[in-house]
PDB file of C-alpha atoms in Angstrom:
ATOM      1  CA  MET O   1       9.277  17.527-158.240  1.00 49.00           C
ATOM      2  CA  ALA O   2       5.741  17.751-159.192  1.00 52.00           C
ATOM      3  CA  THR O   3       3.306  15.100-157.306  1.00 61.00           C
ATOM      4  CA  PRO O   4      -0.133  14.378-157.132  1.00 68.00           C
ATOM      5  CA  GLY O   5      -2.102  16.326-154.178  1.00 82.00           C
ATOM      6  CA  PHE O   6      -4.189  15.864-151.499  1.00 93.00           C
ATOM      7  CA  PRO O   7      -8.542  15.548-151.416  1.00 94.00           C
ATOM      8  CA  LEU O   8      -8.785  19.031-149.508  1.00 94.00           C
ATOM      9  CA  PRO O   9     -10.273  17.217-146.869  1.00 95.00           C
ATOM     10  CA  LEU O  10      -7.362  14.497-146.259  1.00 96.00           C
ATOM     11  CA  ARG O  11      -5.047  17.472-146.990  1.00 96.00           C
ATOM     12  CA  ASN O  12      -6.699  19.635-144.446  1.00 96.00           C
ATOM     13  CA  ALA O  13      -7.164  16.677-141.993  1.00 97.00           C
ATOM     14  CA  LEU O  14      -2.854  15.869-142.530  1.00 97.00           C
ATOM     15  CA  ALA O  15      -2.641  20.007-141.678  1.00 97.00           C
ATOM     16  CA  GLU O  16      -4.508  19.289-138.180  1.00 97.00           C
ATOM     17  CA  LEU O  17      -2.215  16.374-137.173  1.00 98.00           C
ATOM     18  CA  ALA O  18       1.036  17.757-138.394  1.00 98.00           C
ATOM     19  CA  LEU O  19       0.451  21.273-136.246  1.00 97.00           C
ATOM     20  CA  ALA O  20      -0.631  19.622-133.272  1.00 97.00           C
ATOM     21  CA  ALA O  21       1.993  17.293-133.086  1.00 97.00           C
ATOM     22  CA  CYS O  22       4.399  20.003-131.879  1.00 94.00           C
ATOM     23  CA  GLU O  23       2.802  19.568-128.439  1.00 93.00           C
ATOM     24  CA  ASP O  24       0.691  16.568-128.331  1.00 96.00           C
ATOM     25  CA  ASP O  25       1.677  13.638-127.754  1.00 97.00           C
ATOM     26  CA  ALA O  26      -1.622  12.070-129.645  1.00 97.00           C
ATOM     27  CA  ALA O  27      -1.273  13.897-132.597  1.00 98.00           C
ATOM     28  CA  VAL O  28       2.262  12.792-132.260  1.00 98.00           C
ATOM     29  CA  ALA O  29       0.671   9.246-131.940  1.00 97.00           C
ATOM     30  CA  ALA O  30      -1.775   9.631-134.570  1.00 98.00           C
ATOM     31  CA  LEU O  31       1.256  10.375-137.398  1.00 98.00           C
ATOM     32  CA  GLY O  32       3.400   6.955-136.162  1.00 98.00           C
ATOM     33  CA  TRP O  33       0.439   5.166-137.204  1.00 97.00           C
ATOM     34  CA  LEU O  34      -0.518   6.867-140.428  1.00 98.00           C
ATOM     35  CA  ALA O  35       3.635   5.873-140.972  1.00 98.00           C
ATOM     36  CA  ALA O  36       3.018   2.637-140.152  1.00 96.00           C
ATOM     37  CA  PRO O  37      -0.424   1.425-140.109  1.00 93.00           C
ATOM     38  CA  VAL O  38       0.060  -2.468-138.283  1.00 86.00           C
ATOM     39  CA  ASP O  39      -2.728  -3.616-136.301  1.00 89.00           C
ATOM     40  CA  ALA O  40      -5.260  -0.792-134.288  1.00 92.00           C
ATOM     41  CA  PRO O  41      -4.204   2.368-134.176  1.00 95.00           C
ATOM     42  CA  PRO O  42      -3.578   2.849-129.322  1.00 93.00           C
ATOM     43  CA  PRO O  43      -6.581   4.750-128.005  1.00 94.00           C
ATOM     44  CA  PRO O  44      -5.260   8.147-128.288  1.00 95.00           C
ATOM     45  CA  ALA O  45      -4.105   8.003-131.780  1.00 97.00           C
ATOM     46  CA  ALA O  46      -7.362   6.375-132.375  1.00 96.00           C
ATOM     47  CA  ALA O  47      -9.767   8.766-131.130  1.00 96.00           C
ATOM     48  CA  ARG O  48      -7.258  11.828-132.480  1.00 97.00           C
ATOM     49  CA  LEU O  49      -7.215  10.353-136.524  1.00 98.00           C
ATOM     50  CA  ALA O  50     -11.530   9.604-135.511  1.00 97.00           C
ATOM     51  CA  ALA O  51     -11.625  13.399-134.912  1.00 97.00           C
ATOM     52  CA  VAL O  52     -10.524  14.619-138.653  1.00 97.00           C
ATOM     53  CA  HIS O  53     -12.025  11.587-140.122  1.00 97.00           C
ATOM     54  CA  LEU O  54      -9.615   9.591-140.972  1.00 98.00           C
ATOM     55  CA  ILE O  55     -10.580   6.438-139.620  1.00 97.00           C
ATOM     56  CA  ASP O  56     -13.832   5.143-137.563  1.00 96.00           C
ATOM     57  CA  LEU O  57     -13.256   5.095-133.736  1.00 88.00           C
ATOM     58  CA  ASP O  58     -12.797   1.348-133.808  1.00 90.00           C
ATOM     59  CA  GLY O  59     -11.305   1.318-136.564  1.00 91.00           C
ATOM     60  CA  ARG O  60      -8.599  -0.437-138.319  1.00 92.00           C
ATOM     61  CA  ALA O  61      -7.478   1.146-141.587  1.00 95.00           C
ATOM     62  CA  LEU O  62      -8.210   4.371-143.499  1.00 96.00           C
ATOM     63  CA  LEU O  63     -11.643   5.373-144.876  1.00 97.00           C
ATOM     64  CA  PRO O  64     -12.656   3.314-147.994  1.00 96.00           C
ATOM     65  CA  VAL O  65     -12.394   7.687-149.612  1.00 96.00           C
ATOM     66  CA  HIS O  66      -8.732   8.095-148.018  1.00 97.00           C
ATOM     67  CA  ALA O  67      -7.204   4.377-148.597  1.00 95.00           C
ATOM     68  CA  PRO O  68      -6.319   5.112-152.450  1.00 95.00           C
ATOM     69  CA  HIS O  69      -3.848   7.670-150.934  1.00 96.00           C
ATOM     70  CA  ALA O  70      -2.513   5.537-148.385  1.00 96.00           C
ATOM     71  CA  ALA O  71       0.766   5.095-149.794  1.00 95.00           C
ATOM     72  CA  ALA O  72       1.211   9.224-149.657  1.00 95.00           C
ATOM     73  CA  VAL O  73      -0.738   9.510-146.384  1.00 97.00           C
ATOM     74  CA  ALA O  74       2.058   7.146-144.939  1.00 97.00           C
ATOM     75  CA  ALA O  75       5.064   9.194-146.255  1.00 96.00           C
ATOM     76  CA  HIS O  76       3.605  12.860-145.830  1.00 97.00           C
ATOM     77  CA  ALA O  77       3.048  11.044-141.874  1.00 98.00           C
ATOM     78  CA  SER O  78       6.065  10.387-141.167  1.00 98.00           C
ATOM     79  CA  ARG O  79       7.803  14.196-142.855  1.00 98.00           C
ATOM     80  CA  ALA O  80       5.397  16.020-140.434  1.00 98.00           C
ATOM     81  CA  LEU O  81       6.688  13.152-137.546  1.00 98.00           C
ATOM     82  CA  ARG O  82      10.076  14.398-137.934  1.00 98.00           C
ATOM     83  CA  SER O  83       9.234  18.017-138.318  1.00 97.00           C
ATOM     84  CA  ALA O  84       7.241  17.358-135.414  1.00 97.00           C
ATOM     85  CA  ALA O  85      10.614  16.537-133.202  1.00 96.00           C
ATOM     86  CA  ALA O  86      13.015  19.005-134.903  1.00 95.00           C
ATOM     87  CA  PHE O  87      10.912  21.579-133.736  1.00 95.00           C
ATOM     88  CA  ARG O  88      10.714  20.070-129.886  1.00 91.00           C
ATOM     89  CA  ARG O  89      14.095  19.700-129.476  1.00 88.00           C
ATOM     90  CA  GLY O  90      14.831  23.323-130.825  1.00 79.00           C
ATOM     91  CA  SER O  91      11.472  25.245-129.587  1.00 68.00           C
ATOM     92  CA  GLY O  92      10.665  28.248-127.455  1.00 76.00           C
ATOM     93  CA  GLY O  93       8.987  31.308-127.149  1.00 82.00           C
ATOM     94  CA  ALA O  94       5.539  32.310-128.014  1.00 89.00           C
ATOM     95  CA  GLY O  95       3.485  34.118-130.797  1.00 94.00           C
ATOM     96  CA  VAL O  96       5.367  35.262-133.946  1.00 96.00           C
ATOM     97  CA  VAL O  97       8.733  33.300-132.502  1.00 95.00           C
ATOM     98  CA  ARG O  98       7.157  30.005-131.825  1.00 95.00           C
ATOM     99  CA  ALA O  99       5.188  30.266-135.244  1.00 96.00           C
ATOM    100  CA  CYS O 100       8.223  30.888-137.466  1.00 97.00           C
ATOM    101  CA  GLN O 101      10.170  28.010-135.177  1.00 96.00           C
ATOM    102  CA  ILE O 102       7.870  25.884-136.264  1.00 97.00           C
ATOM    103  CA  ALA O 103       7.594  26.919-139.988  1.00 97.00           C
ATOM    104  CA  ALA O 104      11.211  25.935-140.177  1.00 97.00           C
ATOM    105  CA  ALA O 105      10.418  22.717-138.897  1.00 97.00           C
ATOM    106  CA  LEU O 106       8.019  22.126-140.679  1.00 98.00           C
ATOM    107  CA  TRP O 107       9.360  23.822-144.380  1.00 98.00           C
ATOM    108  CA  ASN O 108      11.991  21.403-144.051  1.00 97.00           C
ATOM    109  CA  GLU O 109      10.252  18.410-144.529  1.00 97.00           C
ATOM    110  CA  ARG O 110       8.216  20.225-147.535  1.00 97.00           C
ATOM    111  CA  LEU O 111       5.541  20.695-145.600  1.00 98.00           C
ATOM    112  CA  PHE O 112       4.757  23.790-147.735  1.00 98.00           C
ATOM    113  CA  PHE O 113       0.896  23.825-146.659  1.00 97.00           C
ATOM    114  CA  GLU O 114       1.085  23.588-143.353  1.00 98.00           C
ATOM    115  CA  VAL O 115       3.942  26.126-143.221  1.00 98.00           C
ATOM    116  CA  HIS O 116       0.932  28.560-144.708  1.00 98.00           C
ATOM    117  CA  GLU O 117      -2.024  26.982-142.096  1.00 97.00           C
ATOM    118  CA  VAL O 118       0.598  28.166-138.897  1.00 98.00           C
ATOM    119  CA  LEU O 119       2.335  31.546-140.536  1.00 98.00           C
ATOM    120  CA  GLU O 120      -0.678  32.953-141.366  1.00 98.00           C
ATOM    121  CA  ALA O 121      -2.786  32.161-137.638  1.00 97.00           C
ATOM    122  CA  VAL O 122      -0.082  34.878-136.682  1.00 97.00           C
ATOM    123  CA  TRP O 123       0.017  37.382-139.727  1.00 97.00           C
ATOM    124  CA  LYS O 124      -3.756  37.227-138.756  1.00 97.00           C
ATOM    125  CA  THR O 125      -2.759  40.132-135.423  1.00 96.00           C
ATOM    126  CA  ALA O 126       0.598  41.283-137.025  1.00 97.00           C
ATOM    127  CA  ALA O 127       0.897  44.601-137.767  1.00 96.00           C
ATOM    128  CA  GLY O 128       3.462  46.193-139.724  1.00 97.00           C
ATOM    129  CA  ALA O 129       6.909  45.293-141.296  1.00 97.00           C
ATOM    130  CA  THR O 130       6.313  41.725-139.034  1.00 97.00           C
ATOM    131  CA  ARG O 131       3.200  41.258-140.928  1.00 97.00           C
ATOM    132  CA  GLN O 132       4.511  42.530-143.885  1.00 98.00           C
ATOM    133  CA  ALA O 133       7.629  39.842-143.894  1.00 98.00           C
ATOM    134  CA  LEU O 134       5.019  36.703-142.771  1.00 98.00           C
ATOM    135  CA  GLN O 135       3.369  37.570-145.846  1.00 98.00           C
ATOM    136  CA  GLY O 136       6.313  36.999-147.944  1.00 98.00           C
ATOM    137  CA  VAL O 137       7.470  33.345-146.253  1.00 98.00           C
ATOM    138  CA  ILE O 138       3.705  33.081-146.362  1.00 98.00           C
ATOM    139  CA  GLN O 139       3.948  33.379-150.223  1.00 98.00           C
ATOM    140  CA  ILE O 140       7.130  31.795-150.515  1.00 98.00           C
ATOM    141  CA  ALA O 141       5.722  28.386-149.077  1.00 98.00           C
ATOM    142  CA  VAL O 142       2.866  28.693-151.395  1.00 98.00           C
ATOM    143  CA  ALA O 143       4.899  29.386-154.526  1.00 97.00           C
ATOM    144  CA  TYR O 144       6.401  25.834-153.506  1.00 96.00           C
ATOM    145  CA  HIS O 145       3.444  24.081-152.368  1.00 96.00           C
ATOM    146  CA  HIS O 146       2.052  25.025-156.074  1.00 94.00           C
ATOM    147  CA  LEU O 147       5.421  24.090-157.255  1.00 93.00           C
ATOM    148  CA  MET O 148       5.327  20.761-155.755  1.00 91.00           C
ATOM    149  CA  HIS O 149       1.819  20.198-157.813  1.00 91.00           C
ATOM    150  CA  GLY O 150       2.083  21.413-161.306  1.00 89.00           C
ATOM    151  CA  ASN O 151       1.119  24.593-161.095  1.00 92.00           C
ATOM    152  CA  ARG O 152       4.508  26.404-161.859  1.00 92.00           C
ATOM    153  CA  ARG O 153       2.536  29.523-163.336  1.00 93.00           C
ATOM    154  CA  GLY O 154       1.181  30.249-159.244  1.00 95.00           C
ATOM    155  CA  ALA O 155       4.291  29.316-158.089  1.00 95.00           C
ATOM    156  CA  ARG O 156       6.158  31.695-160.205  1.00 96.00           C
ATOM    157  CA  THR O 157       3.723  34.701-159.383  1.00 97.00           C
ATOM    158  CA  LEU O 158       3.697  34.122-155.628  1.00 98.00           C
ATOM    159  CA  LEU O 159       8.035  33.025-155.703  1.00 98.00           C
ATOM    160  CA  ALA O 160       8.238  36.645-157.516  1.00 97.00           C
ATOM    161  CA  GLU O 161       5.601  38.947-154.923  1.00 98.00           C
ATOM    162  CA  GLY O 162       7.052  36.714-151.607  1.00 98.00           C
ATOM    163  CA  ARG O 163      10.398  37.591-152.080  1.00 98.00           C
ATOM    164  CA  SER O 164       9.814  41.676-153.410  1.00 98.00           C
ATOM    165  CA  ARG O 165       7.344  41.658-150.367  1.00 97.00           C
ATOM    166  CA  LEU O 166      10.062  40.071-147.657  1.00 98.00           C
ATOM    167  CA  ALA O 167      12.828  41.692-149.484  1.00 97.00           C
ATOM    168  CA  SER O 168      11.544  45.161-149.064  1.00 96.00           C
ATOM    169  CA  ALA O 169      10.526  44.338-144.706  1.00 96.00           C
ATOM    170  CA  PRO O 170      13.272  45.292-142.511  1.00 94.00           C
ATOM    171  CA  ALA O 171      15.539  42.676-141.829  1.00 85.00           C
ATOM    172  CA  THR O 172      14.419  42.881-138.019  1.00 90.00           C
ATOM    173  CA  ALA O 173      10.919  42.136-138.681  1.00 95.00           C
ATOM    174  CA  LEU O 174      11.403  38.340-138.780  1.00 96.00           C
ATOM    175  CA  PRO O 175      14.237  37.949-136.235  1.00 93.00           C
ATOM    176  CA  THR O 176      13.665  34.270-135.664  1.00 94.00           C
ATOM    177  CA  LEU O 177      14.168  33.839-139.851  1.00 96.00           C
ATOM    178  CA  ASP O 178      17.416  33.896-141.704  1.00 96.00           C
ATOM    179  CA  VAL O 179      15.987  36.578-144.054  1.00 96.00           C
ATOM    180  CA  GLY O 180      18.805  37.124-145.687  1.00 96.00           C
ATOM    181  CA  ALA O 181      19.730  33.332-146.520  1.00 96.00           C
ATOM    182  CA  LEU O 182      15.799  32.462-147.915  1.00 97.00           C
ATOM    183  CA  LEU O 183      15.995  35.798-150.230  1.00 97.00           C
ATOM    184  CA  THR O 184      19.169  34.855-151.625  1.00 97.00           C
ATOM    185  CA  ALA O 185      18.726  31.044-151.875  1.00 96.00           C
ATOM    186  CA  THR O 186      15.008  31.601-153.582  1.00 97.00           C
ATOM    187  CA  ALA O 187      16.654  34.412-156.677  1.00 96.00           C
ATOM    188  CA  PRO O 188      17.546  31.324-158.700  1.00 95.00           C
ATOM    189  CA  TRP O 189      14.130  29.426-158.145  1.00 96.00           C
ATOM    190  CA  GLU O 190      12.379  33.051-159.453  1.00 96.00           C
ATOM    191  CA  GLY O 191      14.377  33.586-162.212  1.00 96.00           C
ATOM    192  CA  ALA O 192      14.618  29.357-163.353  1.00 95.00           C
ATOM    193  CA  LEU O 193      10.569  29.870-162.767  1.00 95.00           C
ATOM    194  CA  ALA O 194      10.459  33.476-165.205  1.00 95.00           C
ATOM    195  CA  ARG O 195      12.971  31.871-167.623  1.00 94.00           C
ATOM    196  CA  HIS O 196       9.960  28.632-167.408  1.00 92.00           C
ATOM    197  CA  GLU O 197      12.590  26.538-166.589  1.00 89.00           C
ATOM    198  CA  THR O 198      12.534  24.561-162.920  1.00 79.00           C
ATOM    199  CA  PRO O 199      15.653  24.188-161.621  1.00 80.00           C
ATOM    200  CA  ALA O 200      16.849  20.761-160.227  1.00 77.00           C
ATOM    201  CA  ASP O 201      18.014  21.373-156.685  1.00 82.00           C
ATOM    202  CA  GLU O 202      14.946  20.718-153.997  1.00 90.00           C
ATOM    203  CA  PRO O 203      13.514  23.358-152.026  1.00 93.00           C
ATOM    204  CA  PRO O 204      16.279  25.485-150.107  1.00 95.00           C
ATOM    205  CA  PRO O 205      15.789  25.507-146.305  1.00 96.00           C
ATOM    206  CA  LEU O 206      14.478  27.871-143.957  1.00 97.00           C
ATOM    207  CA  VAL O 207      16.726  28.204-141.567  1.00 95.00           C
ATOM    208  CA  LEU O 208      16.185  30.050-138.103  1.00 94.00           C
ATOM    209  CA  ALA O 209      18.812  33.187-137.489  1.00 91.00           C
ATOM    210  CA  ALA O 210      21.366  32.581-134.993  1.00 78.00           C
ATOM    211  CA  PRO O 211      20.768  33.598-131.624  1.00 66.00           C
ATOM    212  CA  MET O 212      22.118  37.052-130.822  1.00 53.00           C
ATOM    213  CA  PRO O 213      25.330  37.800-128.171  1.00 49.00           C
ATOM    214  CA  ARG O 214      24.154  38.256-124.870  1.00 47.00           C
ATOM    215  CA  GLY O 215      24.653  41.951-124.166  1.00 48.00           C
ATOM    216  CA  ARG O 216      23.069  42.740-127.675  1.00 45.00           C
ATOM    217  CA  ALA O 217      19.963  44.289-127.917  1.00 39.00           C
TER     218      ALA O 217
END
């Protein structure tokens, strides 16, 4: 499961595009070019790519500093495109609700750093049980990010802390997400990491909660 990580500037640039693609067609075009960089990117994509320092404004390829990561960038961009499409198909709401919907789409493409980024933005202004539950989900996401990049110790600590924090929050703290399913699915991972093992399965999905029937509070 472990893969080499991106250098920090490249990681941040890709995360910015992945989050922007949820509502910005130019970011979608930029990711599309990164996923299949044939010829020069179209002008809107080129502007987006240049703004995050991935290409020169009139460039036809990644900057030399990023070129060694081209294959990994293409795979990452493809996952980001799928996550943006998944969010756009089912998006609705604002604030924490919207952030959780984006987080689920990103999570299910294993874009765990981006999950951290989108949830942290709303965690900063949240309060009470909502803040606690958001922090739990963030810690679990970062645990999987660490695990994907070979940091088993960090993953073990954050997964245990995140699950404990999420379990101690009321189930209604994040009604957009199926928190119970996440706690159940991550329990074997916490146990395996505590035994210094890694489950063979892929990380579990982050599932959106079923809409509450009309007429019920």
